[in-house]
Structure formats: C-alpha cells, structure tokens
Coordinates of C-alpha atoms in Angstrom, one line a residue:
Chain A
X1 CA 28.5 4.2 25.6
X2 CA 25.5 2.0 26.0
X3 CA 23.9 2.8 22.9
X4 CA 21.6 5.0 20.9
X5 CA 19.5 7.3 22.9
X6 CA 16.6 9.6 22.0
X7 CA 15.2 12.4 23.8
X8 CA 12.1 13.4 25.0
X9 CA 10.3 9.4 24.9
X10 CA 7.0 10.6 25.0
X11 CA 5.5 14.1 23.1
X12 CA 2.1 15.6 23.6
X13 CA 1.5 18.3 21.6
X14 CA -1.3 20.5 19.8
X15 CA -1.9 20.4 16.2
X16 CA -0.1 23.1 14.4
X17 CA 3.0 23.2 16.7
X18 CA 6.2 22.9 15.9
X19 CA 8.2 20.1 17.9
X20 CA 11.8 18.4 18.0
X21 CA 13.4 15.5 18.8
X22 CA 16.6 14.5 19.5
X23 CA 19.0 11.5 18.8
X24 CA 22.6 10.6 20.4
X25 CA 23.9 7.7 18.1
X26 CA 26.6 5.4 19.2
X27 CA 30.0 7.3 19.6
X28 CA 32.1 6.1 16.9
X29 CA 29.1 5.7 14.3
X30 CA 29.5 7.7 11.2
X31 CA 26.2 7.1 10.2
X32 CA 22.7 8.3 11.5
X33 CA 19.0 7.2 10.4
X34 CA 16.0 8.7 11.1
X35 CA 12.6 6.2 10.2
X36 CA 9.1 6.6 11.5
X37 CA 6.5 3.8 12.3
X38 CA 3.0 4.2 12.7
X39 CA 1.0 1.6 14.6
X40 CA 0.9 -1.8 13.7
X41 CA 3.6 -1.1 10.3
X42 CA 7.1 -1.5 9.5
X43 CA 9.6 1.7 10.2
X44 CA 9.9 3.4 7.3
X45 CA 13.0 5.3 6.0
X46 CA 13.2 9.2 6.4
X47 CA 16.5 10.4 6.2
X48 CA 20.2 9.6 6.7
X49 CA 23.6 10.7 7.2
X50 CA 27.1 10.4 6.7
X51 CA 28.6 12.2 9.0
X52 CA 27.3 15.6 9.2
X53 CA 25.7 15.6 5.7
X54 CA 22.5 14.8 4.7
X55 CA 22.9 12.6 1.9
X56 CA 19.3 11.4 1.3
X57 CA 15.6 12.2 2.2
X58 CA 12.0 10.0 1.3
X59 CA 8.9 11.3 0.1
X60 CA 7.7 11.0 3.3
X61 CA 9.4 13.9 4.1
X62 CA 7.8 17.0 3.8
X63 CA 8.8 20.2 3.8
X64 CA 7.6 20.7 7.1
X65 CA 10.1 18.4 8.3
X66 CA 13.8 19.5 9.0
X67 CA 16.5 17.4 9.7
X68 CA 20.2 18.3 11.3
X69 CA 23.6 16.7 12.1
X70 CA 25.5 19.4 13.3
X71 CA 29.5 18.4 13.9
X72 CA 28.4 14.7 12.8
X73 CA 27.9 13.9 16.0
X74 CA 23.6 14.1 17.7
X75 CA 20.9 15.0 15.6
X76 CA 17.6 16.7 15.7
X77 CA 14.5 16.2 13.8
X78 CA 11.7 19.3 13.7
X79 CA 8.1 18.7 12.6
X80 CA 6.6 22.3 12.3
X81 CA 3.0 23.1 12.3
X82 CA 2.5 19.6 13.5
X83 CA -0.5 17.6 11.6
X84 CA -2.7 14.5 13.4
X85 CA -1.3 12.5 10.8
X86 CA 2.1 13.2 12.2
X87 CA 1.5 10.8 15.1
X88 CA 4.0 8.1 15.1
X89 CA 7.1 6.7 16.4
X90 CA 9.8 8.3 15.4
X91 CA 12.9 6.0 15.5
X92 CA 17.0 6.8 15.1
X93 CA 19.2 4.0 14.0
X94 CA 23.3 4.8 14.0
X95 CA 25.8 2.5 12.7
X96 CA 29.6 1.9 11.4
X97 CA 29.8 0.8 7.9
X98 CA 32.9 -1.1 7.4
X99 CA 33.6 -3.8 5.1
X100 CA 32.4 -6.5 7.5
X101 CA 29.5 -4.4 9.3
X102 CA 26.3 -3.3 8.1
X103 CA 23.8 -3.3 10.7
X104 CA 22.1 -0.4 12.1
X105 CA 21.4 0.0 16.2
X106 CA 18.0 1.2 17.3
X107 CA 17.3 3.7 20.0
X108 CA 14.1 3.8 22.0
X109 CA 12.2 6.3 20.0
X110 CA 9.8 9.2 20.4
X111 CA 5.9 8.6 20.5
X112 CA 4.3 11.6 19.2
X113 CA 0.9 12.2 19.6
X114 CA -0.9 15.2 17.9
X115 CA -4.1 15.9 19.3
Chain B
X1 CA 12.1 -1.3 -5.8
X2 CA 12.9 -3.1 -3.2
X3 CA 10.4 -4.5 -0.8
X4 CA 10.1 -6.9 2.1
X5 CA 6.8 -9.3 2.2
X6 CA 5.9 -10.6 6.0
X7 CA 2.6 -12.4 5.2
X8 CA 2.1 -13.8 8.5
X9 CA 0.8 -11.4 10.6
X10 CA 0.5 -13.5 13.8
X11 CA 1.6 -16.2 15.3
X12 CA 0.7 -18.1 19.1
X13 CA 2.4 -21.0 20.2
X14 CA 3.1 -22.9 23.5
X15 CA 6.0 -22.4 25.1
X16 CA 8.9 -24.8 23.9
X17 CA 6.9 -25.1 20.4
X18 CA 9.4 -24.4 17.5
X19 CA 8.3 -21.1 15.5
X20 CA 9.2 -20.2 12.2
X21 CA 8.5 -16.7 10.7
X22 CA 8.2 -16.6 7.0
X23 CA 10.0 -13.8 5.1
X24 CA 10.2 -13.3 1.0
X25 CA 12.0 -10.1 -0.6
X26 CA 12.3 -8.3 -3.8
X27 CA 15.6 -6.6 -5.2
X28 CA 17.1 -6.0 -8.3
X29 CA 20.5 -5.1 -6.6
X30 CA 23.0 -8.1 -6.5
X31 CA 24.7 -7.3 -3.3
X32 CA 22.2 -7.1 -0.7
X33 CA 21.7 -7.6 3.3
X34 CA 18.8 -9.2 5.4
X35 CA 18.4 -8.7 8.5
X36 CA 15.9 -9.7 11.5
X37 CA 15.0 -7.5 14.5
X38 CA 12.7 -7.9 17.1
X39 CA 10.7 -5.3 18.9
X40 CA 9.5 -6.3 22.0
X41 CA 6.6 -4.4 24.2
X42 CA 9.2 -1.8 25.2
X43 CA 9.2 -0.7 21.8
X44 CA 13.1 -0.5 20.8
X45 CA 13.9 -2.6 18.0
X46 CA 16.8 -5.2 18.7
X47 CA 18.7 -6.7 15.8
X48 CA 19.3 -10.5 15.8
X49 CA 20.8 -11.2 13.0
X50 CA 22.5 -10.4 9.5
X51 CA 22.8 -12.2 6.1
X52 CA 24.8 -11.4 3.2
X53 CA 23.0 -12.2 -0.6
X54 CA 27.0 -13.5 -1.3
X55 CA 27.0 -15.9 1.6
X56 CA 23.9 -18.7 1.2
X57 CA 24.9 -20.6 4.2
X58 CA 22.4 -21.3 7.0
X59 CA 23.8 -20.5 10.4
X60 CA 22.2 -21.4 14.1
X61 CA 23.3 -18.6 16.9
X62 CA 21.7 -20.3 20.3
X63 CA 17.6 -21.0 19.7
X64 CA 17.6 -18.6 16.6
X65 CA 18.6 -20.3 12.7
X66 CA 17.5 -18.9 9.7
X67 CA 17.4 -19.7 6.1
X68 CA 18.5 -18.1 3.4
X69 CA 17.1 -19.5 -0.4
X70 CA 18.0 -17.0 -3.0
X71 CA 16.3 -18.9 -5.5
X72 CA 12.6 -18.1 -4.4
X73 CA 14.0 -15.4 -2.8
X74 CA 13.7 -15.9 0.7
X75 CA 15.0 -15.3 4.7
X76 CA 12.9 -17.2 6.9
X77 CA 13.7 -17.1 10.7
X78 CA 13.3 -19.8 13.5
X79 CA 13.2 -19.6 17.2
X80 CA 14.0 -22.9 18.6
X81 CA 12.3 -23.9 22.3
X82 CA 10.6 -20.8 22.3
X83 CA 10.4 -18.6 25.8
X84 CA 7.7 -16.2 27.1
X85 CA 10.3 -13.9 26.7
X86 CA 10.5 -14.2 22.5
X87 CA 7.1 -12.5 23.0
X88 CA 7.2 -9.4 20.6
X89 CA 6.7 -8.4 16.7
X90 CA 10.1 -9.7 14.7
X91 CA 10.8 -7.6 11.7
X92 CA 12.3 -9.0 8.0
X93 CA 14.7 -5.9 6.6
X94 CA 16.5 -5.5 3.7
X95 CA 19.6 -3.6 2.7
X96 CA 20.8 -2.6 -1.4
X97 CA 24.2 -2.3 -1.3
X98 CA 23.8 0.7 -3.9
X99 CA 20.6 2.2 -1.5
X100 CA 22.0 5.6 0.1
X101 CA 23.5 5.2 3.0
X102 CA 22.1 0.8 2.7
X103 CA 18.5 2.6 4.4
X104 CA 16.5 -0.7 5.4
X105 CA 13.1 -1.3 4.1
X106 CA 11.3 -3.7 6.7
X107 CA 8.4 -5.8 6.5
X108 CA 5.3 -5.3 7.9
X109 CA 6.1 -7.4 11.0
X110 CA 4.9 -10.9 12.6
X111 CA 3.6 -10.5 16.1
X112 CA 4.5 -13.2 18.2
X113 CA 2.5 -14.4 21.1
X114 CA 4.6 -17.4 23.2
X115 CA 2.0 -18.5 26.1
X116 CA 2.9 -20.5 29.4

C-alpha cells in the first residue's frame, strides 16, 4: 500500500448536481479525515472518523453534505445540489493513532469545479 | 480556539540561501502537536515533520530544523541549502490532544519560490 488515494482527481460538474468522491486511506489506519481547501488557504477540517463512525463534523458542513465509512475501511463524501461556492479541493487524510504517532497522510485530492 | 498564524505569505530566495518560515500558534490545550507539511505544485500535501508541546527540543532531520519556543508560542521551520525542488507552499498545523479525532487546523500557508 503506497498510500492514501482519492478518486475521481478532477470533477466538472453543473450547479445543482449532486457529486461524490471517494477516499482509500492507508490499510491499517483506523482513522479517516476529510478537509477542504479553497485557493490560496489552509485545508480546513470537515469531518472524521474512527473507524466506521463518524465522530465529528464542522460548520462547514452543511446538510447538503454526506459523509460515509462503511466497514471502516474507504470513504465517500456526497455534495448534493452542488453550489459555485462548493469549488474547492477536497482533501482525505488517514492515520494510526498510537501513543508515539500522530500524524495524518495526505492523498492527492479532488478539484471540484462548479460551473 | 485554536488557531495557527503564518504571517508571511511569500518568500523568494536564491538557491543555497537559508529560509526560515515563521509560524506562531494559539491553544488553550496543554498537550498539543505541530506539524509542517509542504504542498508542492502537484497539490498533495507531504508532512515533514512533528513536534510534541511536552518535548521543547530543537531537532535537524537533513536540510530541515525547526524551533520550537513555547514561551511566545512558536514553531518556526528552516530549510538549510535550499533546492529548486523546496519550491512549494509549506503549511504550520496544529493538533489539541482533547480535539476529536486531534483534526489539524493549519495556517494560511507560506509560498516558497527557490530560483536558480
């Protein structure tokens, strides 16, 4: 396993329609992060899990967005009724906690753009 | 809150110029992470390297050292003989050990430009 992997790379899509993305984290990670960085900023936290429960969400999440984990193992992020505000890079981070590791591993990300 | 300042917002040097990228947090945990990551053109974000708020000693891994002053509250980062290659923006992020899940809350980013 070479690391954390995120399908499709690139999305083109029409305002008002629903899209998803997927994440493959690192095999043995228990963990899974979900952050989203607009141009020129700083990622910024969406969601996470432990396994396959969702154990916290931002503000920045709306109800149009929909995260899943099922069997703890990839997970799927939905945006429905896509907004142009929407268009960002959405970025999935895995990693193992343990008492001597703490950092999270980056995959490539999904560039949305709502036109 | 926590929150992670980055006031420079870019940087050009020569190559084989020292850089040093400026970093200054807020936390009210007492057990806390910092971290650095660097996102080159390519977009993916790489991490580089991990501090502990329990462990105050500065460390060198190859070209990169960093230093950690929890008195003023900072985690500034320096690239050593700097390469064309160090091109990209490098992220400040921190971790609160009682944060779900230790999210990270990053910085706004320093670009850095290395020319030939």
């Amino acid at each position: 396993d070479t690391g954390v992997s995120q399908n499709p790379r690139h999305k083109i899509t029409k305002r008002g329609q629903n899209v998803t993305f997927r994440c493959d984290p690192i095999s043995e990670h228990n963990r899974l992060y979900w952050y989203r960085q607009t141009l020129g900023q700083g990622p910024e936290f969406l969601t996470y899990f432990q396994n396959e429960a969702q154990l916290e969400k931002s503000r920045l999440l709306s109800d149009r967005f929909s995260a899943e984990r099922p069997k703890g193992s990839f997970s799927t992020l939905e945006i429905q009724r896509t907004e142009q505000g929407d268009s960002a890079m959405y970025l999935c981070a895995s990693s193992l906690r343990t008492v001597t590791a703490y950092e999270q591993y980056f995959g490539p990300g999904t560039r949305l753009t709502v036109t | 809150a926590q929150k992670v300042t980055q006031a420079q917002t870019e940087i050009s040097v020569v190559e084989k110029e020292d850089v040093t990228l400026d970093c200054v947090y807020e936390t009210r945990d007492t057990t806390y992470y910092l971290f650095w990551y660097k996102q080159p053109p390519s977009g993916e974000l790489v991490f580089l390297i991990r501090r502990n708020s329990f462990d105050e000693q500065n460390e060198i891994s190859g070209r990169y050292s960093w230093n950690f002053q929890k008195s003023t509250s900072s985690f500034n980062f320096t690239i050593t003989a700097s390469q064309v290659v160090d091109s990209a923006v490098y992220f400040c992020a921190l971790s609160e050990e009682q944060a779900a899940g230790n999210k990270l809350t990053f910085g706004g980013g320093t670009r850095v430009l290395v020319k030939p």
